[in-house]
CSV table of C-alpha atoms in Angstrom, one decimal:
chain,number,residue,atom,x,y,z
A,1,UNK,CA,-45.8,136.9,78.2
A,2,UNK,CA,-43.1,134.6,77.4
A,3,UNK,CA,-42.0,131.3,79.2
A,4,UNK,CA,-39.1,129.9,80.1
A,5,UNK,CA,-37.9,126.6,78.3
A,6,UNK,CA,-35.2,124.4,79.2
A,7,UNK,CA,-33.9,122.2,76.0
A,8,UNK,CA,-32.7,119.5,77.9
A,9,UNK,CA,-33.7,116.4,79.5
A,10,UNK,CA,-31.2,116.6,82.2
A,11,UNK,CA,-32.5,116.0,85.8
A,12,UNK,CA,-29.4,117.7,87.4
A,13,UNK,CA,-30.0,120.9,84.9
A,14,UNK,CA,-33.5,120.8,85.8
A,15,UNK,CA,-33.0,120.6,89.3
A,16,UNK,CA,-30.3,123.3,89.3
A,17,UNK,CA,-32.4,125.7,87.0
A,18,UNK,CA,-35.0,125.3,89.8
A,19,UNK,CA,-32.8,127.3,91.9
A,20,UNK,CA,-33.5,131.0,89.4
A,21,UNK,CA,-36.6,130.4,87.8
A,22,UNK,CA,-39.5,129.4,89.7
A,23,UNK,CA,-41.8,128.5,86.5
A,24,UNK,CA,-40.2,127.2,83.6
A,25,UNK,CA,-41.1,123.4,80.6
A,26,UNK,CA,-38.9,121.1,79.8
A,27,UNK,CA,-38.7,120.9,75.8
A,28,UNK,CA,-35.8,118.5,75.1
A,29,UNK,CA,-34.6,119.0,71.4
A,30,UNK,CA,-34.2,115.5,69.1
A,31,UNK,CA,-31.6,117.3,67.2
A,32,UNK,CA,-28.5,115.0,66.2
A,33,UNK,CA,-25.4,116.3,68.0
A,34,UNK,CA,-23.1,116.5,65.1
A,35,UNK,CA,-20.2,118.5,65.2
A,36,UNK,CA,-18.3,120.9,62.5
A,37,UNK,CA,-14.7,119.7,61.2
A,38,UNK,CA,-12.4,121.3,62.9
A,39,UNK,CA,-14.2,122.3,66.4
A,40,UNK,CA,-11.9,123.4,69.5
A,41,UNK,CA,-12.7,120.8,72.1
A,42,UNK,CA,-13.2,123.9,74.1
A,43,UNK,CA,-16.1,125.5,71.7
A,44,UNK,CA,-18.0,121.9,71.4
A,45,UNK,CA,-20.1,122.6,74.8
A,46,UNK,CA,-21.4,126.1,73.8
A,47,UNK,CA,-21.8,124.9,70.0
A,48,UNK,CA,-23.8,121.9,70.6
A,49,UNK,CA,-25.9,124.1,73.5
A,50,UNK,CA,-27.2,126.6,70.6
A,51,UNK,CA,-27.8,123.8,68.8
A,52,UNK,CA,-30.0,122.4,71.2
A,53,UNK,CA,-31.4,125.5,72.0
A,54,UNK,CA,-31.7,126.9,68.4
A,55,UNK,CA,-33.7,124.1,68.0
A,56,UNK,CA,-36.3,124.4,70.4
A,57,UNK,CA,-36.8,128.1,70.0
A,58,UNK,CA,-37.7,127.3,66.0
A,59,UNK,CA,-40.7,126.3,67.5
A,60,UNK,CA,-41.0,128.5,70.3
A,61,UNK,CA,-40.0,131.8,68.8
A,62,UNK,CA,-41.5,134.0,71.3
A,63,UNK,CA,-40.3,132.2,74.5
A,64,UNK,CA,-36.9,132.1,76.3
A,65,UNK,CA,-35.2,129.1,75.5
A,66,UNK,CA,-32.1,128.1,77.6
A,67,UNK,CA,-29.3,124.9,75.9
A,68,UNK,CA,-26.9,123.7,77.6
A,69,UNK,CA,-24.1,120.9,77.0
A,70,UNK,CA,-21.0,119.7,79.3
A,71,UNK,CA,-18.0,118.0,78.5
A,72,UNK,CA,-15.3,116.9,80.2
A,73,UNK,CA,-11.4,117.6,78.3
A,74,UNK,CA,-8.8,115.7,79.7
A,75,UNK,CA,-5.0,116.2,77.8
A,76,UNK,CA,-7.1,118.0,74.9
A,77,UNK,CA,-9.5,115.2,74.4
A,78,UNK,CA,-13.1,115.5,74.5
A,79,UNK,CA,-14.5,113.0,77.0
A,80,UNK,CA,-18.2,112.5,76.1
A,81,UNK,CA,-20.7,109.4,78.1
A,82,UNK,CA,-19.6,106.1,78.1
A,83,UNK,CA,-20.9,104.1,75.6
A,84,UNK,CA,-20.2,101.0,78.0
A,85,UNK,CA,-18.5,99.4,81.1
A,86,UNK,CA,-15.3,99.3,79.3
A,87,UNK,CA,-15.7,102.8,77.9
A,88,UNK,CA,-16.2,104.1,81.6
A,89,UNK,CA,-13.4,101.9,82.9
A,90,UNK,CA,-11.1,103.4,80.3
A,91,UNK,CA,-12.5,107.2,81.2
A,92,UNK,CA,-12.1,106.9,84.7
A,93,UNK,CA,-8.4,105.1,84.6
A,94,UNK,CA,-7.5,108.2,82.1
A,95,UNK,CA,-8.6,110.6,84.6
A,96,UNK,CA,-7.2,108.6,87.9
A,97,UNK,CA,-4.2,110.9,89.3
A,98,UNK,CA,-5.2,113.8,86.8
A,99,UNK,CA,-6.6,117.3,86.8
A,100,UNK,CA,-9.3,118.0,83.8
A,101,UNK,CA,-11.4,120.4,82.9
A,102,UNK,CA,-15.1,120.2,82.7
A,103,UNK,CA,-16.6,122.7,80.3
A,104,UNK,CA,-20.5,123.9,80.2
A,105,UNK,CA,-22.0,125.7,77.4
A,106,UNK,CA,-24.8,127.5,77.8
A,107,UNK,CA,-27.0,128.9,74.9
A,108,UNK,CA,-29.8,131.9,76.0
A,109,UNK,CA,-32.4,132.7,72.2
A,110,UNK,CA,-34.3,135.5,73.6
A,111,UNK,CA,-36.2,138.0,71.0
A,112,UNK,CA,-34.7,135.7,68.6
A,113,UNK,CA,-30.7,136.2,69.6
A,114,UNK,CA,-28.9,134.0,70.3
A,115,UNK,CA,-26.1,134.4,73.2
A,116,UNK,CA,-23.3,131.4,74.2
A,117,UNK,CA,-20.5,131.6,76.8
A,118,UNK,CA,-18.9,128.7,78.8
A,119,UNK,CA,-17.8,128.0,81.9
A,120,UNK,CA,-14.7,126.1,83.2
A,121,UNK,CA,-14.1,124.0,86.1
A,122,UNK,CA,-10.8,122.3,86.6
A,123,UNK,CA,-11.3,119.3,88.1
A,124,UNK,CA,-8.8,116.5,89.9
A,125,UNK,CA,-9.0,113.1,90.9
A,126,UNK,CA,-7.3,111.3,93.5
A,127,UNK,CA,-5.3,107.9,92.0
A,128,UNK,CA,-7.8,105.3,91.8
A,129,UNK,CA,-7.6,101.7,92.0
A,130,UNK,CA,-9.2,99.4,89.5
A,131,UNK,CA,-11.3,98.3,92.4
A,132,UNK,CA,-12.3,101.6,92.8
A,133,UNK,CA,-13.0,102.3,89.6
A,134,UNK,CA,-14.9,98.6,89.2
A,135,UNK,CA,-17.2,99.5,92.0
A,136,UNK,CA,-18.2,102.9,90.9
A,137,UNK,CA,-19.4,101.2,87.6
A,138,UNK,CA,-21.2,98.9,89.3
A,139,UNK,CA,-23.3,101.5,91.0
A,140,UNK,CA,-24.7,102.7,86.9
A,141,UNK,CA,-24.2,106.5,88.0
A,142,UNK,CA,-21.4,106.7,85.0
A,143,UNK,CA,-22.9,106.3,82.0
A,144,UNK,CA,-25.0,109.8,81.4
A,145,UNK,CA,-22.5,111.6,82.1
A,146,UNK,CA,-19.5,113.1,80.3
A,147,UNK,CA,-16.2,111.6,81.8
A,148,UNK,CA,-18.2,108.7,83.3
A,149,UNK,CA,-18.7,110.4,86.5
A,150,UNK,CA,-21.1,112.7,89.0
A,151,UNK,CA,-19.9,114.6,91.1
A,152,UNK,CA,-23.0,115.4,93.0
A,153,UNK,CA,-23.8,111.3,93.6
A,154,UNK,CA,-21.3,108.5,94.9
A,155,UNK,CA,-18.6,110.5,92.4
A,156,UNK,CA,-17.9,113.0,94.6
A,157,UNK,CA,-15.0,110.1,96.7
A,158,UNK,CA,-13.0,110.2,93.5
A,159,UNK,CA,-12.3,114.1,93.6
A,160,UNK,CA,-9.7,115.3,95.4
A,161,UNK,CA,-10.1,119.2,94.5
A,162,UNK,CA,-12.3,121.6,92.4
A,163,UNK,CA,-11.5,124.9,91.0
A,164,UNK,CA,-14.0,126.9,90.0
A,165,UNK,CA,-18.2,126.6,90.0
A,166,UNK,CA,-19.4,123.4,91.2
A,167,UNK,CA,-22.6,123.2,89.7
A,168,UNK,CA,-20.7,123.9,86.4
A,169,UNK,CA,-19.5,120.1,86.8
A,170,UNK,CA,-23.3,119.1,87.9
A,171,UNK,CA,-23.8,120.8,84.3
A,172,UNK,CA,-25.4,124.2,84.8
A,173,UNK,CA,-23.7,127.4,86.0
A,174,UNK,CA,-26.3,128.9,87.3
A,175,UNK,CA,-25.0,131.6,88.9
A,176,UNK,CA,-23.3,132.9,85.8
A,177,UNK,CA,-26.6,131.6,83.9
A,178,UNK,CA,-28.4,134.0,85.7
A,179,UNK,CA,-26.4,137.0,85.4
A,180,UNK,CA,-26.3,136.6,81.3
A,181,UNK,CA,-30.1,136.1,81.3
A,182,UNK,CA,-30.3,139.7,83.4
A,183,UNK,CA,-27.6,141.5,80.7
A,184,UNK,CA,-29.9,139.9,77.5
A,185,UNK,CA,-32.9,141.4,79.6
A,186,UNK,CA,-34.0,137.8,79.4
A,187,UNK,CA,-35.9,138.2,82.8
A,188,UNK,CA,-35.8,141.4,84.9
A,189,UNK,CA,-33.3,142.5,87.6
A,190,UNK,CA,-34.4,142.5,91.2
């Protein structure tokens, strides 16, 4: 029988996985997240979540492994973690005022095929001060996660709206998650 596996070290994936799978392992891939020349910011989540996935399911082959990977795009720019205070302080300024969109890939290797879609979320902040901004650094919740913020912790005071799935800016859309796992025949319909 196989398992489920979930290539990534994510708390809020694991958490949110949690929620259509009642047993599944946490194998987190050590793969390098390079990117081919030439990538559509919009194709980077789902690329780098087969990659992670792909991966995993190397050595795994007879399991279900599921990869993921989230971005944030703002103006056509690919908004990864912050590599530092100033990195998030820059982020966050950029996003101040602005809609974006968050993007999560999501990679499904079952019976050794390989499935990708991606879901978007436009997102959009209220204008925020550089106190604002200052203090949300301070709390650490920016810096492991794309565009330097959570939504789901202190985060959620700089959003003024959402359209679309929310837990597609936590970083797993898990409704739509589970609807492509029941088309791959991944895991049975109820």
């Amino acid at each position: 029988m196989s398992r489920f596996i979930l290539a990534s070290q994510s708390p809020r994936r694991q958490e949110l996985i949690a929620n259509i799978l009642s047993e599944y392992d946490v194998i987190v891939s050590d793969v390098e997240e390079t990117l081919p020349d030439g990538i559509a910011p919009e194709e980077v989540p789902a690329y780098l979540a087969g990659v992670k996935a792909r991966a995993v399911a190397e050595e795994h082959p007879d399991d279900v492994v599921i990869g993921a990977d989230t971005v944030v795009i703002l103006d056509g720019q690919v908004l990864g973690k912050p590599k530092d205070e100033d990195d998030a302080f820059q982020m966050l300024r950029a996003l101040s005022g602005k809609a974006h969109t968050v993007i999560t890939g999501c990679a499904i290797i079952h019976n050794g095929r390989m499935t990708t879609f991606a879901d978007h979320t436009r997102v959009e902040f209220y204008p925020l001060s550089d106190r604002e901004i200052m203090d949300y650094i301070a709390t650490g919740e920016p810096f492991d996660k794309a565009g330097a913020y959570g939504i789901q912790g202190r985060g959620c005071v700089l959003v003024k709206r959402i359209e679309g799935d929310f837990f597609n800016v936590m970083g797993l859309p898990v409704a739509r998650l589970k609807r492509e796992m029941e088309r791959e025949g991944a895991f049975p319909k109820p």
